[in-house]
C-alpha positions as semicolon CSV with decimal commas, in nm:
position;residue;x (nm);y (nm);z (nm)
1;L;0,953;-0,617;-2,035
2;A;0,985;-1,022;-1,893
3;L;1,272;-0,887;-1,691
4;L;1,170;-0,607;-1,588
5;L;0,786;-0,845;-1,427
6;W;1,038;-1,102;-1,319
7;L;1,239;-0,803;-1,162
8;F;0,897;-0,634;-0,937
9;G;0,772;-1,004;-0,881
10;L;1,174;-1,061;-0,667
11;A;1,105;-0,751;-0,502
12;A;0,746;-0,841;-0,359
13;V;0,868;-1,197;-0,230
14;A;1,219;-0,967;-0,054
15;A;0,974;-0,731;0,069
16;A;0,715;-0,968;0,231
17;L;1,001;-1,052;0,431
18;L;1,188;-0,643;0,438
19;G;0,817;-0,484;0,602
20;G;0,759;-0,656;0,886
21;A;1,120;-0,648;0,999
22;A;1,062;-0,329;0,926
23;A;0,728;-0,255;1,130
24;D;0,893;-0,467;1,375
25;R;1,156;-0,196;1,406
26;F;0,951;0,130;1,338
27;G;0,606;0,056;1,409
28;P;0,348;-0,030;1,143
29;V;0,246;0,365;1,163
30;P;0,549;0,451;1,042
31;T;0,648;0,206;0,794
32;I;0,291;0,225;0,634
33;V;0,424;0,604;0,610
34;G;0,767;0,559;0,454
35;L;0,642;0,284;0,223
36;T;0,351;0,450;0,105
37;L;0,539;0,810;0,032
38;V;0,850;0,606;-0,209
39;S;0,576;0,414;-0,354
40;A;0,413;0,738;-0,496
41;A;0,756;0,874;-0,578
42;A;0,829;0,600;-0,744
43;V;0,491;0,599;-0,971
44;A;0,492;0,963;-0,980
45;V;0,834;0,936;-1,209
46;L;0,760;0,619;-1,423
47;P;0,583;0,820;-1,717
48;G;0,870;0,940;-1,753
49;L;1,167;0,693;-1,797
50;Q;0,993;0,561;-2,090
51;V;1,288;0,499;-2,284
52;Q;1,571;0,455;-1,988
53;P;1,543;0,123;-1,889
54;V;1,764;0,128;-1,658
55;A;1,622;0,375;-1,461
56;A;1,278;0,231;-1,547
57;A;1,382;-0,104;-1,410
58;S;1,501;0,078;-1,053
59;C;1,189;0,233;-0,989
60;L;0,972;-0,051;-1,064
61;V;1,157;-0,256;-0,787
62;L;1,107;0,020;-0,582
63;W;0,740;0,044;-0,632
64;G;0,686;-0,304;-0,604
65;L;0,939;-0,383;-0,324
66;S;0,674;-0,059;-0,055
67;G;0,384;-0,277;-0,283
68;Y;0,414;-0,513;-0,131
69;A;0,594;-0,492;0,189
70;F;0,307;-0,233;0,246
71;M;0,094;-0,528;0,377
72;T;0,229;-0,654;0,666
73;P;0,253;-0,352;0,854
74;Q;-0,127;-0,339;0,808
75;Q;-0,187;-0,653;0,919
76;A;-0,067;-0,619;1,202
77;R;-0,221;-0,305;1,230
78;L;-0,587;-0,407;1,220
79;V;-0,481;-0,658;1,448
80;G;-0,319;-0,431;1,697
81;L;-0,727;-0,218;1,638
82;L;-0,948;-0,557;1,666
83;P;-0,712;-0,861;1,868
84;W;-1,042;-1,039;1,952
85;A;-1,098;-1,107;1,610
86;P;-0,840;-1,087;1,350
87;G;-0,947;-1,262;1,105
88;L;-1,276;-0,991;1,025
89;A;-1,048;-0,675;1,080
90;L;-0,813;-0,909;0,819
91;S;-1,137;-0,983;0,613
92;L;-1,233;-0,635;0,571
93;N;-0,912;-0,519;0,473
94;A;-0,897;-0,765;0,221
95;S;-1,249;-0,617;0,114
96;A;-1,105;-0,233;0,117
97;L;-0,798;-0,376;-0,092
98;Y;-1,040;-0,529;-0,386
99;A;-1,220;-0,196;-0,301
100;G;-0,918;0,020;-0,364
101;S;-0,794;-0,144;-0,704
102;A;-1,113;-0,092;-0,812
103;V;-1,144;0,275;-0,762
104;G;-0,763;0,344;-0,829
105;G;-0,840;0,110;-1,199
106;A;-1,144;0,357;-1,257
107;V;-0,937;0,661;-1,237
108;G;-0,674;0,497;-1,367
109;G;-0,856;0,507;-1,688
110;G;-1,061;0,835;-1,615
111;I;-0,731;1,005;-1,648
112;V;-0,546;0,770;-1,995
113;A;-0,900;0,849;-2,174
114;Q;-0,872;1,268;-1,988
115;A;-0,522;1,359;-2,019
116;G;-0,300;1,053;-2,141
117;L;-0,046;0,791;-2,042
118;A;0,235;1,050;-1,924
119;H;-0,040;1,219;-1,572
120;L;-0,138;0,866;-1,501
121;G;0,201;0,884;-1,230
122;V;0,054;1,227;-1,146
123;G;-0,279;1,105;-1,062
124;A;-0,172;0,763;-0,895
125;S;0,080;0,973;-0,654
126;A;-0,249;1,179;-0,577
127;L;-0,426;0,834;-0,465
128;H;-0,162;0,779;-0,224
129;A;-0,171;1,156;-0,026
130;V;-0,559;1,029;0,002
131;T;-0,434;0,686;0,149
132;L;-0,181;0,899;0,335
133;L;-0,541;1,154;0,480
134;L;-0,707;0,816;0,540
135;L;-0,426;0,696;0,697
136;A;-0,373;0,985;0,938
137;A;-0,781;0,942;0,985
138;S;-0,797;0,641;1,146
139;T;-0,483;0,689;1,416
140;R;-0,715;0,774;1,653
141;L;-0,888;0,462;1,663
142;R;-0,819;0,311;2,010
143;P;-0,831;-0,103;1,972
144;A;-1,122;-0,291;2,059
145;A;-1,218;-0,341;2,426
146;A;-1,118;-0,702;2,510
147;G;-1,427;-0,870;2,306
148;P;-1,708;-0,824;2,092
149;P;-1,968;-0,557;2,170
150;P;-2,257;-0,722;2,480
151;L;-2,608;-0,860;2,200
152;R;-2,900;-0,590;2,294
153;G;-3,235;-0,789;2,189
């Protein structure tokens, strides 16, 4: 298990570099879509790889790469939408990540309690699909004006 976690960590470090390069080359939204699809596939098949350590390790590497590469294009996208307040955009994103982790943990716990560990990957992939739907809806947003809205008094 320690070796698998070490591989996961190495993938995360490499992903920090690869996510930015992909966002620069393909754009933030296509990069996010691709990474989400890879992550969804990895978590879907991972529960079935319990007795195949090499396949499980490869899957964890893909999951680590896709998960940790996500942050750079997401941040670039958000700063592009709110260029006059990048700190606000990124802090709201951090809050959304924490909320998503809480929701994911609750949903995952419910899946394990009701259907067992073997079904956890399918549930995680379903949450990835929700992520893609939210991303699609958010692509209709346009960058904010050059400054904050005027105060009304």
